[in-house]
Amino acid sequence: MRRISHTAPEGPRPPERSAADRLVDELLVRVALGDEPAFVGVYDALVVPVMGLACRILRDEAQAEEVTQDVMIEVWRKADRFRPERGAAKSWVLTLAHRRAVERVRSVRAGAERERKAAQLAHQTPFDEVVEAVEEREERAQVYRCLAGLGNTQRLPLVLAYYQGMTYAEVAEALSTPAGTVKTRMRTGLRRLRVCMGGD
């Protein structure tokens, strides 16, 4: 008499992660413990795909650069929420990037609608105001390009201080780095930014 097996068939197995993906997973777990060198590794591995995704959604390089920097800061601050058993670090970070980029698209659309209504009320915007707005936008894009050219140890303290509003002490604590070292890195980074933007 033929024995009937009651063993349920195995479902599809999740795809094996590559050695590179497993390395990024391990680095992100270390980032959650405040490991700054590990964050540099995560940044270098994922900044290009994050930027690519942001560009595809936003179709604007300057805004994609802003979103990319915001996402990488979020990775640093929220790394403890990553669960390697639920998926790869790359997928987790790209999910953050997708959410940020979509939020930016909605924000831009809302801003455009507000500007349209304001223009209808004003009927005419003085030429010098238009020029000033364009120059401000171009300068902001240049700042982000120059920031992207800095090393991580100089860029991250500046971004935390100027875009997240942190004090020297808060930046030092967030990076687990002595306050004196943070100040030195920020001074060096600011000097390089001035040079990049055409200052003395």
Short mmCIF file of C-alpha atoms in Angstrom, two decimals, residues 135-148 150 158 163 189-200:
data_model
loop_
_atom_site.label_atom_id
_atom_site.label_comp_id
_atom_site.label_asym_id
_atom_site.label_seq_id
_atom_site.Cartn_x
_atom_site.Cartn_y
_atom_site.Cartn_z
CA GLU A 135 19.55 83.19 -8.13
CA GLU A 136 18.61 81.78 -4.70
CA ARG A 137 17.55 78.46 -6.26
CA GLU A 138 20.74 78.21 -8.32
CA GLU A 139 22.89 79.03 -5.27
CA ARG A 140 21.12 76.33 -3.24
CA ALA A 141 21.79 73.78 -5.99
CA GLN A 142 25.47 74.80 -6.04
CA VAL A 143 25.70 74.34 -2.26
CA TYR A 144 24.42 70.77 -2.60
CA ARG A 145 26.87 70.04 -5.43
CA CYS A 146 29.74 71.37 -3.32
CA LEU A 147 28.57 69.39 -0.28
CA ALA A 148 28.57 66.24 -2.38
CA LEU A 150 33.28 66.88 0.49
CA LEU A 158 27.88 70.25 8.35
CA TYR A 163 20.17 71.38 7.91
CA GLY A 189 34.49 71.63 5.38
CA LEU A 190 33.35 75.26 5.40
CA ARG A 191 36.67 76.40 3.93
CA ARG A 192 36.33 73.86 1.12
CA LEU A 193 32.72 74.93 0.51
CA ARG A 194 33.78 78.58 0.17
CA VAL A 195 36.47 77.62 -2.34
CA CYS A 196 34.01 75.43 -4.28
CA MET A 197 31.48 78.26 -4.45
CA GLY A 198 34.06 80.75 -5.66
CA GLY A 199 34.83 82.45 -2.36
CA ASP A 200 38.25 83.37 -1.00
#
